[in-house]
XYZ file of C-alpha atoms in Angstrom:
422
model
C 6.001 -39.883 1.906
C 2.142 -40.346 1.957
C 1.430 -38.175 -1.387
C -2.792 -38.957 -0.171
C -1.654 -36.810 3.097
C -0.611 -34.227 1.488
C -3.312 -33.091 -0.631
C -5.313 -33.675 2.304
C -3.468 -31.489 4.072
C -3.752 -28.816 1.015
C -7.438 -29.463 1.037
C -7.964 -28.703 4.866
C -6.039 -25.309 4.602
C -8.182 -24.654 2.130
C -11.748 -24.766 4.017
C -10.364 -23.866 7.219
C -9.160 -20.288 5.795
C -12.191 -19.927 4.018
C -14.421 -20.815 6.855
C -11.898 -18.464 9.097
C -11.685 -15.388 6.671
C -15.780 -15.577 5.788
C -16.002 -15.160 10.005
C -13.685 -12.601 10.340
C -14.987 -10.654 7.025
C -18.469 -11.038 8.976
C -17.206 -9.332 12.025
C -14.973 -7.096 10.439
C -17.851 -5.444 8.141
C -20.483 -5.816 10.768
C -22.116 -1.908 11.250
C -21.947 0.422 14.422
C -18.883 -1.175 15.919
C -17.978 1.615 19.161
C -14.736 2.963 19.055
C -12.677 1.353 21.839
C -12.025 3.782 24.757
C -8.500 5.615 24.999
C -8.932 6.776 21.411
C -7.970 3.565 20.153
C -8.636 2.295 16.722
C -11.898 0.588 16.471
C -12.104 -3.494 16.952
C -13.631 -3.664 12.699
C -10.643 -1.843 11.903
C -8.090 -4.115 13.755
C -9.349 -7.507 12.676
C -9.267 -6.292 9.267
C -6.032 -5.099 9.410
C -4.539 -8.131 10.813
C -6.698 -10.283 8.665
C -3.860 -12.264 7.312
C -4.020 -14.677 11.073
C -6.611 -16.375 9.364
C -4.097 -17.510 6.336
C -1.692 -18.223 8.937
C -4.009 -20.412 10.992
C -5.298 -21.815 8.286
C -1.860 -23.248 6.866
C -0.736 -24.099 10.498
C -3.360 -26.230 11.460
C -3.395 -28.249 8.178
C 0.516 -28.366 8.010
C 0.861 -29.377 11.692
C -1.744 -32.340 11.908
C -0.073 -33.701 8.433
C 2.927 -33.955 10.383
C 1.348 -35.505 13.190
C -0.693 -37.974 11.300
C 3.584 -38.471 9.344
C 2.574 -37.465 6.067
C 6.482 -36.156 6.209
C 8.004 -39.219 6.863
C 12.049 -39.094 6.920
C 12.123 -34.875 6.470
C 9.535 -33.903 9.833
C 12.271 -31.823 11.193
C 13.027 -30.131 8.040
C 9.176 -29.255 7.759
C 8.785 -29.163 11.768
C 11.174 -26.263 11.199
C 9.526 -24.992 8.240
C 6.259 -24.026 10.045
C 7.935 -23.275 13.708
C 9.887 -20.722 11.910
C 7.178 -19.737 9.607
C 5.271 -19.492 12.864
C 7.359 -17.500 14.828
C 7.969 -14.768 12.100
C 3.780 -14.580 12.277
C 3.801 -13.641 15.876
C 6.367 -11.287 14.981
C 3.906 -9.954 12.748
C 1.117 -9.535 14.591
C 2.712 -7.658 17.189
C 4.257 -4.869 14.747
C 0.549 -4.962 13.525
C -0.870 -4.076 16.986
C 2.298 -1.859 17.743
C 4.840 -0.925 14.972
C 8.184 -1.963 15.819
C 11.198 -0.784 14.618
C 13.903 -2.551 12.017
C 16.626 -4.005 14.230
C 13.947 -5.942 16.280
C 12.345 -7.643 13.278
C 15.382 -8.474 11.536
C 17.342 -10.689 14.757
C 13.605 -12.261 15.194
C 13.737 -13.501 11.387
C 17.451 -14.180 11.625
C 16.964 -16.344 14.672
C 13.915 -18.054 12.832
C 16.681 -18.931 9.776
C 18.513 -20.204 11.813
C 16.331 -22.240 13.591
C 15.051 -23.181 10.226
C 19.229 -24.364 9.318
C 19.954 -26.083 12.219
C 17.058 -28.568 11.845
C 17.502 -29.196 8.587
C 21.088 -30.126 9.282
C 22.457 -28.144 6.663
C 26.476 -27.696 6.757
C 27.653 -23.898 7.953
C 28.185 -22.718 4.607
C 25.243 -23.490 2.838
C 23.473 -22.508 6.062
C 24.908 -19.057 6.386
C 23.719 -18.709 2.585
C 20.386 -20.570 3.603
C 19.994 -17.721 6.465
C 20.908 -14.539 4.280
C 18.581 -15.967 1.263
C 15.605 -16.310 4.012
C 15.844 -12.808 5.289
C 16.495 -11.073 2.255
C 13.600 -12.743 0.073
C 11.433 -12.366 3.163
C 11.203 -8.742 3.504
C 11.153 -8.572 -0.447
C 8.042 -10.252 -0.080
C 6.108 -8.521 2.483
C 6.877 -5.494 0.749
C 4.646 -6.515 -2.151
C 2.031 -6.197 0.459
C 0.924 -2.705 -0.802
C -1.840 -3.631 -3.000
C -4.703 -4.987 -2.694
C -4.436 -8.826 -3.917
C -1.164 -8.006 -4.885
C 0.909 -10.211 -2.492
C -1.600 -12.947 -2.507
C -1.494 -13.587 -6.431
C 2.445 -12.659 -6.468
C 2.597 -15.622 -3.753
C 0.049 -18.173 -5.422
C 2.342 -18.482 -8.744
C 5.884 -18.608 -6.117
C 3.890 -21.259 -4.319
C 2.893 -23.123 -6.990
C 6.593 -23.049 -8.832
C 8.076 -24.258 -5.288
C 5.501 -27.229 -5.342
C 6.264 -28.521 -8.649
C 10.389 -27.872 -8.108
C 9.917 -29.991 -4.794
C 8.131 -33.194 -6.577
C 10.851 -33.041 -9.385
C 13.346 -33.165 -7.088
C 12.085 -36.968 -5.433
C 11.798 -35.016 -2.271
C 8.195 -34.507 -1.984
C 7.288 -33.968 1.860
C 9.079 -30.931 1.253
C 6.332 -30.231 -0.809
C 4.038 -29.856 2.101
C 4.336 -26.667 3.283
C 3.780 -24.999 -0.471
C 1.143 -27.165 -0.784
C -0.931 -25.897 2.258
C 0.315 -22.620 1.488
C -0.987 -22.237 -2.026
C -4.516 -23.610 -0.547
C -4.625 -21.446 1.915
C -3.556 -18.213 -0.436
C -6.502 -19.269 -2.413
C -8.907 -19.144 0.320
C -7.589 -15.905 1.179
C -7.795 -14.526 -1.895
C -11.042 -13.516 -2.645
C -11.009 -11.611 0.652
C -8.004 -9.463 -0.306
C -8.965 -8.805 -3.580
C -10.382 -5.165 -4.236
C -12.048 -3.472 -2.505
C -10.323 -5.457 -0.218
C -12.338 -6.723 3.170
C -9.466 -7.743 4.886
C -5.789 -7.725 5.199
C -3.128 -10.143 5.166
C -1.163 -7.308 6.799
C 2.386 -8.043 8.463
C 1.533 -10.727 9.998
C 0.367 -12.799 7.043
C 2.624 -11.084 4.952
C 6.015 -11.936 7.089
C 4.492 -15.748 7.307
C 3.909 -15.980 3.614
C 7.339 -14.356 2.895
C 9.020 -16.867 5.282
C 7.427 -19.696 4.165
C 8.829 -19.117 0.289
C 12.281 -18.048 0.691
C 12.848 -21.170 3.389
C 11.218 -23.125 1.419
C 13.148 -22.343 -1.853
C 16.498 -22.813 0.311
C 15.860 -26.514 1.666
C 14.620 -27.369 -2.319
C 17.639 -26.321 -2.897
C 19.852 -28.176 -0.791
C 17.971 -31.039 -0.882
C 18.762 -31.052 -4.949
C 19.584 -33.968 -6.328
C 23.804 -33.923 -7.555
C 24.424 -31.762 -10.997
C 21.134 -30.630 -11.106
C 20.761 -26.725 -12.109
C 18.840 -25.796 -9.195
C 21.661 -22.946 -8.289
C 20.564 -21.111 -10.867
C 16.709 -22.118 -11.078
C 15.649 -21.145 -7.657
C 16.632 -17.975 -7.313
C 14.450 -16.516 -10.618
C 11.340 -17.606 -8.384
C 11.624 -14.621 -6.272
C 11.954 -12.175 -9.616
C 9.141 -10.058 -8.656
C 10.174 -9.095 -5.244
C 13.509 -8.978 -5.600
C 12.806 -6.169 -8.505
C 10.202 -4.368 -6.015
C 12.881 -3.935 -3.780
C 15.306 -2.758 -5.995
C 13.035 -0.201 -7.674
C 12.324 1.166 -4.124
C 15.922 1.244 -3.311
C 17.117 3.068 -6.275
C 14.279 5.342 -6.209
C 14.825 6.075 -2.323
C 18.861 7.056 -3.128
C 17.950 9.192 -5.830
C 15.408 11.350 -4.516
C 17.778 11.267 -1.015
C 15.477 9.543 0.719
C 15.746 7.770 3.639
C 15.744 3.670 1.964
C 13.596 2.417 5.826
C 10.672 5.229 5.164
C 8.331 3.760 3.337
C 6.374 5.694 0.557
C 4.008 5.165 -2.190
C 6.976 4.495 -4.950
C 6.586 0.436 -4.904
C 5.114 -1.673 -8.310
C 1.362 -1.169 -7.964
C 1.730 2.545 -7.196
C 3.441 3.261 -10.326
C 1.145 1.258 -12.264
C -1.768 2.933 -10.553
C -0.049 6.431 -12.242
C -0.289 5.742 -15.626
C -3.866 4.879 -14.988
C -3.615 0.766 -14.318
C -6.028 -0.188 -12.206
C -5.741 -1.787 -8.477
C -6.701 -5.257 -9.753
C -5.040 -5.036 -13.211
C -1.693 -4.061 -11.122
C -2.262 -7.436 -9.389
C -2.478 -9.459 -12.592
C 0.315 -7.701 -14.262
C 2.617 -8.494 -11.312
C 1.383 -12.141 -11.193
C 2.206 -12.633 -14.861
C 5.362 -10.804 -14.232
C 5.942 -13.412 -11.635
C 4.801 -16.180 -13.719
C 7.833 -16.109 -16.468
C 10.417 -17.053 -14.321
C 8.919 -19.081 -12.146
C 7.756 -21.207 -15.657
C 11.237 -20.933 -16.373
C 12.795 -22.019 -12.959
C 10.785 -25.155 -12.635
C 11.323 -25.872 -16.184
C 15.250 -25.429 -15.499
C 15.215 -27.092 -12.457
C 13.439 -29.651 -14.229
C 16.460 -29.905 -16.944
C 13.650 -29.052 -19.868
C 15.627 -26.162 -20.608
C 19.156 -24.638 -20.884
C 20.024 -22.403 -17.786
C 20.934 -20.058 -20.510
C 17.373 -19.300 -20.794
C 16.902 -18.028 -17.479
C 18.619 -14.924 -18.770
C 15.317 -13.730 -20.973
C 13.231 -13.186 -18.181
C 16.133 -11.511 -15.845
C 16.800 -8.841 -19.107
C 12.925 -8.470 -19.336
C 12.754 -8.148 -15.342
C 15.605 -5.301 -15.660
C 13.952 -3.636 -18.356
C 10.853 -3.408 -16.805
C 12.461 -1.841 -13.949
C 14.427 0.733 -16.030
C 10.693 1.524 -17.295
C 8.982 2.030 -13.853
C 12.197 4.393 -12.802
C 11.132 6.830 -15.998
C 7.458 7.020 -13.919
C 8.113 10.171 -11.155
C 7.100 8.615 -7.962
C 7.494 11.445 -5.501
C 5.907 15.390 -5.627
C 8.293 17.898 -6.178
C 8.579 19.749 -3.022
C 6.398 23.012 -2.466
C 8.451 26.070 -0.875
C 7.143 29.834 0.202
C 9.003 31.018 -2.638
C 7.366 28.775 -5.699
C 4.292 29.330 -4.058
C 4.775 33.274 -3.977
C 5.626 33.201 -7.184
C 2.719 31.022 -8.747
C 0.427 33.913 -6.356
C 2.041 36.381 -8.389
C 1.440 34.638 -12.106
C -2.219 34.437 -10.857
C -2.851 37.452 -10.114
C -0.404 38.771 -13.276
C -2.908 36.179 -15.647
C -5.978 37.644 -13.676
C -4.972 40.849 -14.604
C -4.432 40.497 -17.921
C -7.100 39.144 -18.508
C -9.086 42.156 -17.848
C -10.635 40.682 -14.704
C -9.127 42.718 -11.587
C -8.297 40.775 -8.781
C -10.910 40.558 -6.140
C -10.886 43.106 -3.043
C -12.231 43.418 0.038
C -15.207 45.654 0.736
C -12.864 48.193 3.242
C -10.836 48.324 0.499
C -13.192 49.094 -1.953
C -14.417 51.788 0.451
C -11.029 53.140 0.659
C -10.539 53.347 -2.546
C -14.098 54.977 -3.286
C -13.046 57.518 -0.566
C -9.748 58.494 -1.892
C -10.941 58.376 -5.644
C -13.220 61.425 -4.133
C -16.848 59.557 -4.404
C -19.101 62.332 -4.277
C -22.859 61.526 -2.218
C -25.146 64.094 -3.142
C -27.536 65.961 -0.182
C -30.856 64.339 0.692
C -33.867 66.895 -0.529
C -34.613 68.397 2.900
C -37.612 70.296 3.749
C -38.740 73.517 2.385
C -36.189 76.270 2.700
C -33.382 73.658 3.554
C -29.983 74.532 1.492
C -28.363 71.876 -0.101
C -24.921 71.486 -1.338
C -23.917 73.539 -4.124
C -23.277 71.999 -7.074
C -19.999 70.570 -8.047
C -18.949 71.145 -3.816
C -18.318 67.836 -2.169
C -21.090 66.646 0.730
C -20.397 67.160 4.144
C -18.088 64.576 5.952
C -17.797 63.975 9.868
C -15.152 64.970 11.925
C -13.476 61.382 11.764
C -13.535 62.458 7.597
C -16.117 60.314 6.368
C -19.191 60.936 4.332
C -22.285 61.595 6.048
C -25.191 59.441 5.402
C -28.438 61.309 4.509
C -31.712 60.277 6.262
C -34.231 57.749 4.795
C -36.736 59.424 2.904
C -40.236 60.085 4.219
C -42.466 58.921 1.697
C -44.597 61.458 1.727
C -44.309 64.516 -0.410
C -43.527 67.930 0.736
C -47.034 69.374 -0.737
C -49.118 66.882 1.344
C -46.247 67.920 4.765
C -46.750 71.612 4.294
C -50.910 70.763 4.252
C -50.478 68.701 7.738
C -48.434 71.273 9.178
C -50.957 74.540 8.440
C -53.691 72.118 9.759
C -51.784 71.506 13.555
C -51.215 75.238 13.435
């Protein structure tokens, strides 16, 4: 194994998705972009949406030369399969980024990936079966942490990094490669997704980066040394996820919801409810991820008793017993609570001694049938008014009549003008 190659390799990943992402950012934030015709989402929107490519191309490139330069040595088709299946669950990706596609498609595309995945690594049928249901559980645990900014991109960086030190413990180092490019190109990424976030690493980067840990974790572990604890060690690494999931899942059958619908009831939503911020919900989770992926390696390592592995698994379940007590979904609104919260208004208006507010026809109508009397205009000289305490004259329709405007002038000066035309 050429250990030089392989930080090479970490360092290329490294520039080239920092040199991708800073173009793509430029584009994607780049003002007065024209909608596309067909009422189609907008170019800006779409590149930063599907932002993650330049992760993925970024970790491909560097991981594929590596192996064509044979910085793998003996295990290329173990990390030839790595990144083809890696690759393939990408594309995958991208396309239910462009067009959202349904659950039975993605799932035989990242089963047939596994198992692509198995086969080259020449694992036996048993531990390959396990290899396959390990890689397509713990990747959909993972891309589910993508719903947050930053969130999946820190969670990743501490997985990556525990998967990198388990790999060079266990004397099989080119399997090292792939976490290695990965955690360089998560940290080129990063400051990207962080929030405000300028771009995504959306399903696409999400379904790579997802892939890329939970195969990875499964060829560490069958390429353990004998009587090592790495059983037991390897699994812990995916804590974080794994618990996401479960919250969700609980959550969903409780409130009988559907468990394929997703909602905002994941980590960084609840967090964001009792007031933790988008970027403190990152850190949180990335500590959260960082206690038992300390205490895999060290485990795996055979620094510590497996026994340990137990503190962080209570604290995990504890933590998700806590995030079930935070109320994740509305209570539902129906015609009758809102009648009735109408009718506590206007009770609590009322009582008060503020009357609700009316209409103006109904404030005529009610003047009218409360008997508003509208005294006579002054007329001219000789002209008989209402009588006192009599009502003034309504139309036929049973409305008052309307006296005419004034004159302005007073009935002295109108008596002089009219002796002076006669």
């Amino acid at each position: 194994m050429n250990v030089l190659g392989i930080i090479a390799s970490g360092v290329a990943a490294l520039f080239i998705t920092v040199a991708l992402a800073k173009s793509a950012r430029r584009v994607a934030l780049r003002p007065h972009v024209p909608d596309e015709p067909g009422g189609r989402a907008p170019r800006a929107d779409v590149l930063r949406r599907t932002g993650g490519a330049t992760a993925v191309l970024g970790v491909g490139t560097a991981t594929g030369a590596a192996l064509w330069l044979g910085a793998a040595d003996g295990s290329a088709g173990s990390v030839g399969g790595l990144l083809a299946g890696a690759g393939t669950v990408a594309v995958l990706g991208l396309v239910h980024d462009l067009k959202p596609l349904g659950a039975a498609p993605r799932l035989a595309v990242q089963t047939g990936a596994a198992v692509l995945v198995v086969c080259l690594a020449g694992l036996s049928p048993a531990a390959g079966v396990l290899a396959v249901l390990w890689t397509v559980l713990v990747t959909n645990a993972f891309a589910l942490l993508d719903h947050a900014h930053g969130l999946l991109t820190a969670v990743g960086l501490v997985t990556a990094a525990g998967l990198l030190a388990c790999a060079v413990v266990g004397g099989d180092a080119a399997l090292a490669l792939l976490p290695t490019t990965l955690l360089a190109g998560l940290s080129g990424f990063l400051l990207h997704t962080w929030h405000p976030a300028r771009l995504r690493l959306g399903a696409v980067g999400a379904q790579f980066t997802g892939f890329a840990l939970a195969a990875s974790g499964a060829l560490v572990l069958a390429a353990a040394p004998a009587g090592r604890t790495a059983w037991a060690a390897l699994p812990v690494l995916a804590t974080v996820a794994l618990a996401d999931s479960a919250l969700v899942l609980i959550s969903r059958r409780r409130a009988g919801r559907s468990p394929l619908r997703d909602t905002d009831d994941h980590i960084a939503h609840r967090l964001r409810r009792v007031r933790v911020t988008v970027p403190g919900a990152a850190v949180l989770a990335a500590l959260w991820a960082a206690v038992p992926v300390a205490s895999g390696t060290l485990v795996y390592a055979e620094l510590l008793h497996p026994a340990f592995l137990l503190l962080p698994l209570a604290g995990t379940a504890a933590a998700v017993f806590a995030l079930l007590r935070i109320p994740a979904y509305a209570p539902p609104r129906t015609a009758q609570s809102r009648t009735g919260s109408s009718r506590t208004a206007s009770s609590r208006t009322t009582s008060s001694g503020v009357a609700p507010s009316r209409t103006a026809a109904a404030r005529r109508a009610g003047a009218t049938g409360a008997g508003a009397v509208i005294p006579a205009a002054a007329g001219a000289p000789g002209a008989k008014g209402a009588a006192p305490g009599q009502s003034a004259a309504r139309t036929a329709a049973g409305q008052p009549t309307v006296p005419p405007p004034p004159t302005g002038r007073p009935a002295a000066e109108a008596a002089t003008a009219a002796a002076e035309r006669g």
